[in-house]
XYZ file of C-alpha atoms in Angstrom:
441
model
C 0.017 0.065 0.026
C 1.092 3.446 -0.689
C 1.621 5.959 2.206
C -1.125 8.284 0.917
C -3.710 5.448 0.381
C -5.221 6.143 3.772
C -4.345 2.619 5.182
C -2.904 2.600 8.597
C 0.065 0.203 8.353
C 1.522 0.951 11.772
C 0.088 -1.427 14.166
C 0.330 1.108 17.030
C -1.520 3.732 14.891
C -4.181 1.116 14.178
C -4.767 -0.455 17.484
C -4.593 2.754 19.699
C -7.647 4.441 18.045
C -9.635 1.127 18.147
C -8.849 0.759 21.888
C -9.811 4.440 22.524
C -13.031 4.067 20.535
C -14.003 0.980 22.460
C -13.056 2.609 25.858
C -15.204 5.592 24.857
C -18.185 3.219 24.154
C -17.675 1.399 27.579
C -17.623 4.635 29.593
C -20.759 5.902 27.740
C -22.388 2.816 28.842
C -21.144 3.078 32.366
C -22.379 6.586 32.711
C -25.825 5.619 31.379
C -26.154 2.649 33.657
C -24.803 4.036 37.076
C -26.107 7.693 36.633
C -28.044 9.217 33.778
C -30.805 6.757 33.366
C -31.814 7.210 37.121
C -31.308 10.951 37.440
C -32.940 11.748 34.165
C -35.663 9.126 34.189
C -38.441 11.651 33.843
C -37.121 12.535 30.480
C -37.781 8.952 29.227
C -34.388 7.257 30.088
C -34.757 3.891 31.745
C -32.855 0.631 32.274
C -34.085 -2.482 30.640
C -30.949 -4.584 29.602
C -31.155 -6.993 26.808
C -27.918 -9.078 26.882
C -28.380 -10.393 23.327
C -28.833 -6.816 22.069
C -25.774 -5.704 24.093
C -23.687 -8.277 22.397
C -24.992 -7.235 19.034
C -24.539 -3.584 19.576
C -20.879 -4.051 20.523
C -20.290 -6.468 17.537
C -21.652 -3.793 15.120
C -19.847 -1.084 16.920
C -16.458 -2.905 16.681
C -17.056 -3.626 12.937
C -17.661 -0.006 12.208
C -14.851 1.084 14.222
C -12.448 -1.279 12.412
C -13.614 -0.117 9.063
C -13.224 3.469 10.139
C -9.556 2.978 10.833
C -9.022 2.912 6.904
C -10.393 6.402 6.404
C -7.789 8.798 4.923
C -6.495 11.671 6.747
C -8.168 15.065 6.544
C -10.954 17.066 7.686
C -13.638 14.890 6.047
C -12.553 11.915 8.034
C -12.633 14.032 11.259
C -16.257 14.924 10.443
C -17.178 11.296 9.814
C -15.481 10.255 13.039
C -17.236 13.017 14.984
C -20.638 11.785 13.736
C -19.497 8.319 14.710
C -18.513 9.457 18.251
C -21.220 11.841 19.104
C -24.322 10.406 17.112
C -23.834 6.723 16.401
C -22.158 5.715 19.757
C -24.949 6.961 22.001
C -27.582 5.158 19.729
C -25.545 1.913 20.093
C -25.535 2.483 23.844
C -29.313 3.063 24.348
C -30.211 0.192 22.093
C -29.416 -2.684 24.484
C -29.880 -0.834 27.777
C -33.377 0.372 26.866
C -34.189 -2.715 24.799
C -35.097 -0.794 21.828
C -36.481 -2.034 18.501
C -33.954 -3.717 16.175
C -34.840 -1.299 13.440
C -33.248 1.400 15.630
C -29.826 0.013 15.425
C -30.084 -1.486 11.962
C -30.935 1.819 10.177
C -28.253 3.785 12.091
C -25.540 1.164 11.354
C -26.386 1.038 7.639
C -26.351 4.805 7.403
C -22.830 5.046 8.982
C -21.389 2.053 6.973
C -22.418 3.792 3.727
C -20.959 7.109 4.882
C -17.764 5.526 5.925
C -17.308 3.153 2.863
C -17.877 5.941 0.440
C -15.377 8.084 2.144
C -12.885 5.347 1.649
C -13.564 5.378 -2.037
C -12.626 9.141 -2.707
C -10.875 10.598 0.330
C -7.445 9.204 -0.857
C -7.502 11.076 -4.053
C -7.400 14.513 -2.447
C -4.261 16.091 -1.002
C -5.416 17.440 2.380
C -3.783 20.708 3.585
C -4.037 22.668 6.809
C -3.353 26.380 7.229
C 0.289 25.755 8.361
C 1.073 23.897 5.045
C -0.090 26.644 3.011
C 2.914 28.916 3.627
C 1.951 30.514 6.857
C 5.258 32.111 7.282
C 4.785 33.737 3.919
C 2.066 36.082 5.275
C -1.051 34.323 4.325
C -4.255 36.519 4.478
C -7.802 35.573 3.883
C -9.818 37.659 1.449
C -13.630 37.593 0.756
C -14.953 38.660 -2.507
C -16.515 42.149 -2.022
C -20.252 41.298 -2.893
C -19.988 38.299 -0.495
C -18.442 40.506 2.224
C -21.206 43.132 1.836
C -23.863 40.428 1.857
C -22.464 38.750 4.911
C -22.342 41.967 6.896
C -25.755 43.063 5.654
C -27.191 39.764 7.267
C -25.259 40.475 10.468
C -26.286 44.040 10.983
C -29.862 43.668 9.849
C -30.502 40.616 12.163
C -28.742 42.489 15.100
C -30.741 45.693 14.704
C -34.119 43.826 14.272
C -33.473 41.429 17.222
C -32.353 44.420 19.377
C -35.377 46.433 18.652
C -37.824 43.579 19.415
C -35.889 42.009 22.298
C -33.839 44.640 24.099
C -36.302 44.953 26.902
C -35.768 41.299 27.775
C -31.901 41.689 28.232
C -30.947 40.257 31.573
C -27.176 40.072 32.367
C -27.959 38.001 35.446
C -29.786 35.449 33.413
C -27.365 35.042 30.589
C -24.368 34.843 32.919
C -26.176 31.873 34.745
C -26.396 29.082 32.329
C -29.330 27.558 34.299
C -31.453 30.675 33.638
C -30.810 31.189 29.967
C -33.892 29.375 29.026
C -35.963 32.115 30.669
C -34.325 34.638 28.260
C -34.996 32.264 25.181
C -38.688 31.761 26.215
C -39.462 35.525 25.506
C -37.539 35.858 22.224
C -39.184 37.259 19.168
C -37.667 36.575 15.716
C -39.461 38.878 13.197
C -38.689 39.317 9.464
C -36.811 36.143 8.933
C -34.277 36.832 11.680
C -34.589 33.216 12.893
C -32.429 32.306 9.746
C -30.248 35.402 9.718
C -29.445 35.320 13.352
C -28.469 31.560 13.057
C -26.238 32.316 10.012
C -24.692 35.241 11.750
C -23.656 33.548 15.090
C -22.852 30.008 13.756
C -20.968 30.908 10.632
C -20.417 34.419 9.561
C -19.082 36.025 12.730
C -16.941 33.098 13.691
C -15.375 33.084 10.138
C -14.810 36.777 10.355
C -13.261 36.596 13.756
C -10.726 34.018 12.462
C -10.071 35.942 9.361
C -9.400 39.172 11.188
C -7.098 37.426 13.704
C -5.150 35.814 10.773
C -5.076 39.171 8.961
C -3.987 40.946 12.164
C -6.905 43.380 11.861
C -7.326 44.115 15.658
C -10.003 46.638 15.461
C -12.252 44.695 13.264
C -11.562 41.580 15.405
C -12.627 43.380 18.610
C -15.769 44.781 16.962
C -16.842 41.328 15.548
C -16.352 39.692 18.924
C -18.304 42.437 20.573
C -21.327 41.799 18.056
C -21.069 37.971 18.774
C -21.317 38.563 22.586
C -24.294 41.060 21.989
C -26.241 38.440 20.196
C -25.619 36.223 23.264
C -26.870 38.897 25.619
C -29.971 39.188 23.464
C -30.865 35.496 23.038
C -29.009 33.483 25.692
C -28.063 30.815 23.256
C -24.906 28.895 24.593
C -23.890 27.940 21.040
C -22.850 31.486 20.344
C -20.253 31.292 23.097
C -19.317 27.855 22.012
C -18.580 29.351 18.483
C -16.110 31.841 19.919
C -14.610 29.148 22.099
C -14.067 26.984 18.990
C -12.215 29.818 17.210
C -9.962 30.313 20.259
C -9.300 26.536 20.439
C -8.383 26.544 16.800
C -6.048 29.488 17.184
C -4.333 28.157 20.182
C -4.163 24.428 19.506
C -3.980 24.450 15.745
C -1.014 22.026 15.631
C -2.747 19.475 17.663
C -6.179 19.542 15.967
C -5.086 19.514 12.327
C -2.328 17.036 11.677
C -2.115 13.234 11.182
C -3.006 12.551 14.760
C -6.210 14.656 14.866
C -8.672 11.758 15.294
C -6.346 10.155 18.037
C -6.198 13.555 19.854
C -9.910 13.964 19.661
C -10.357 10.393 21.072
C -7.874 11.094 23.968
C -9.812 14.390 24.757
C -13.261 12.799 24.828
C -12.015 9.860 26.835
C -10.476 12.116 29.398
C -13.736 14.046 29.677
C -15.681 10.915 30.253
C -13.081 9.663 32.967
C -13.418 12.933 34.706
C -17.268 12.716 34.482
C -17.138 9.212 36.109
C -14.884 10.431 38.826
C -17.415 13.281 39.458
C -20.226 10.778 39.802
C -18.303 8.527 42.143
C -17.080 11.391 44.413
C -20.140 13.667 44.304
C -22.985 11.451 43.098
C -23.478 14.064 40.472
C -21.758 15.303 37.215
C -21.758 18.791 35.764
C -20.267 17.619 32.519
C -22.933 14.971 31.962
C -25.884 17.194 33.151
C -24.999 20.216 31.072
C -23.087 18.936 28.158
C -23.048 15.006 27.456
C -26.704 14.562 28.222
C -27.907 17.032 25.697
C -25.187 16.573 23.143
C -25.139 12.769 23.182
C -28.006 10.862 24.916
C -30.901 13.138 24.202
C -30.458 13.105 20.327
C -30.072 9.271 20.514
C -33.277 8.977 22.643
C -35.263 11.397 20.398
C -34.119 9.309 17.279
C -35.955 6.425 18.860
C -38.966 8.432 19.617
C -39.106 9.696 16.060
C -38.965 6.235 14.631
C -41.581 5.002 16.985
C -43.911 7.990 16.243
C -43.569 7.231 12.597
C -45.203 3.881 13.156
C -48.197 5.672 14.646
C -48.718 8.504 12.188
C -46.991 7.291 8.859
C -44.520 9.253 6.749
C -44.610 12.976 6.714
C -43.012 13.516 3.220
C -41.345 16.718 4.358
C -44.687 18.522 4.708
C -43.371 20.159 7.996
C -40.410 21.634 6.296
C -39.950 24.930 4.320
C -41.496 23.267 1.345
C -44.570 22.276 3.339
C -45.022 25.903 4.501
C -44.560 27.290 0.930
C -47.125 24.731 -0.411
C -49.492 25.315 2.519
C -49.605 21.719 3.613
C -47.884 22.164 7.042
C -49.911 21.045 9.916
C -50.830 23.468 12.696
C -48.818 21.443 15.322
C -45.471 20.227 14.264
C -44.503 16.651 14.955
C -41.599 17.836 17.149
C -44.147 19.350 19.573
C -46.318 16.297 19.277
C -43.446 14.041 20.132
C -42.526 16.389 23.030
C -46.025 16.045 24.377
C -46.478 12.264 23.834
C -43.100 11.100 24.997
C -41.768 13.841 27.261
C -45.137 15.040 28.660
C -44.792 18.653 27.682
C -46.694 20.138 24.725
C -44.352 23.147 24.725
C -41.227 21.114 24.179
C -39.889 21.269 20.628
C -38.278 17.789 20.520
C -36.140 18.127 17.447
C -33.522 15.531 16.590
C -31.047 14.554 13.876
C -31.275 13.097 10.381
C -31.628 9.415 11.622
C -34.882 10.269 13.274
C -36.337 13.261 11.396
C -35.635 11.964 7.915
C -37.023 8.515 8.946
C -40.240 10.305 9.782
C -40.285 11.940 6.346
C -39.709 8.793 4.282
C -38.329 5.850 6.313
C -34.994 4.503 5.317
C -35.095 6.216 1.987
C -35.341 9.546 3.764
C -32.283 8.523 5.844
C -30.484 7.556 2.711
C -31.173 10.902 1.114
C -29.672 12.494 4.183
C -26.561 10.253 3.883
C -26.127 11.153 0.197
C -26.230 14.787 1.057
C -23.597 14.335 3.778
C -21.313 12.370 1.483
C -21.761 15.192 -1.116
C -21.011 17.803 1.575
C -17.816 15.906 2.678
C -16.692 15.853 -1.051
C -17.196 19.599 -1.279
C -15.169 20.215 1.868
C -12.258 18.059 0.542
C -12.238 20.303 -2.451
C -12.022 23.474 -0.410
C -9.495 21.988 2.033
C -6.799 21.882 -0.418
C -7.451 25.643 -1.423
C -7.866 27.472 1.880
C -6.807 25.049 4.585
C -8.659 22.956 7.242
C -8.978 25.587 10.087
C -11.345 28.031 8.310
C -13.439 25.265 7.017
C -13.665 23.680 10.499
C -14.759 26.974 12.030
C -17.491 27.672 9.458
C -18.774 24.053 9.536
C -18.800 22.901 13.133
C -21.927 24.837 14.049
C -23.878 23.637 11.157
C -22.481 20.062 11.401
C -23.705 20.006 15.049
C -27.235 20.535 13.856
C -26.997 17.323 11.732
C -27.478 15.151 14.850
C -29.860 17.708 16.571
C -32.155 18.844 13.683
C -33.791 17.893 10.463
C -31.691 17.860 7.371
C -33.400 20.851 5.682
C -33.182 22.659 8.991
C -29.405 21.953 9.087
C -29.060 23.206 5.519
C -31.092 26.342 5.902
C -31.408 27.503 9.551
C -28.378 25.512 10.726
C -26.179 27.407 8.282
C -24.763 24.870 5.883
C -25.834 26.758 2.954
C -24.223 30.116 3.977
C -21.096 28.253 5.132
C -20.657 26.701 1.720
C -21.344 30.132 -0.008
C -18.642 31.882 2.164
C -16.145 29.135 1.689
C -16.457 29.346 -2.115
C -15.909 33.190 -1.982
C -12.759 32.990 0.319
C -9.329 33.207 -1.174
C -6.031 32.853 0.591
C -3.304 35.266 -0.487
C 0.366 35.095 0.214
C 3.447 37.192 -0.885
C 3.536 35.412 -3.994
C 0.135 36.981 -4.928
C 1.285 40.450 -4.234
């Protein structure tokens, strides 16, 4: 095999990620069994272990893990691995411990096998490059085409002004500084004139990209102003993802060499394993875990649980054929009560709960496995586009622009991820960014 084929010939490089992935799965199981299922039982978590399903889930998980070791290096593989870690693994955990339907694990496993296998087919053809490899010492600067720059800032300024006019009276510094009280701020939010889309694009994609660009370009005044606008959006809305986006930019700036290199997946696995070890220590010492309650529960276990609810709800109501999406609203066939609220009332006991979930659940509700397959094809197409941009402008700015939208893939419907989630605006910006060096001057 050639060095660039993506095959990991070094036994250490092959075995270590496998061991880390299996240990990650084991700790996800331990946390669920000893802590989460009892403390958060009112949300629908429970313990009903099926030993046969436990064996099957580990067998399928190990097979996927082994196949995934042959992914080529690069941001596309990091994306697939992230979905495997944060979406598929919790699903494989809940399947045996909640004794869920076999369809739940079969559909999820098939979706991820298709994504991984397809990535094996094309990823080795592209030369992957990070920012450092693109002559960073040769004074690289990012430039956005003028019309794209104007459009992006129009979106930001318009949404900021409109949201401020309609929501300034609800600003509460005390509430937004206390992460437990931010939901009170969100409950009073008003999004007029399409600002639900524009605000999401601004805070998840546009402003994080500009923060990174201005840092690289050493434009300190513009950098300060952009950070201030991002913080102002948080004061207005209380959405923690806004602060998370800024944190991601800082992490990329400070730890670039650890994230974007040949060991990026191994480093990610070490980080998440360390977080889980710390969480288990928290549980043992304090009978409580801040990390689990405020981060892992919402990011990992809840999407997996809601995926099951969506598949179960489909058996009761039949397929939705995307009538609840933007297409349904345009065509006038959308129901008065969205399925996400119906599911919130039926399974969580609250009619006001908007129980949204990722593509394995939402797209199954739309068209069963075919709906899930459409989502998988889109993700494959998205990864292929990312591979193309990666060699032109580096991994870092792509990572920053895409991490917010990609998070919505396992927390929202596919069309929501594309539109409200910001995938479409991220692809637009990436297509208009150019990296310049001294050689271009």
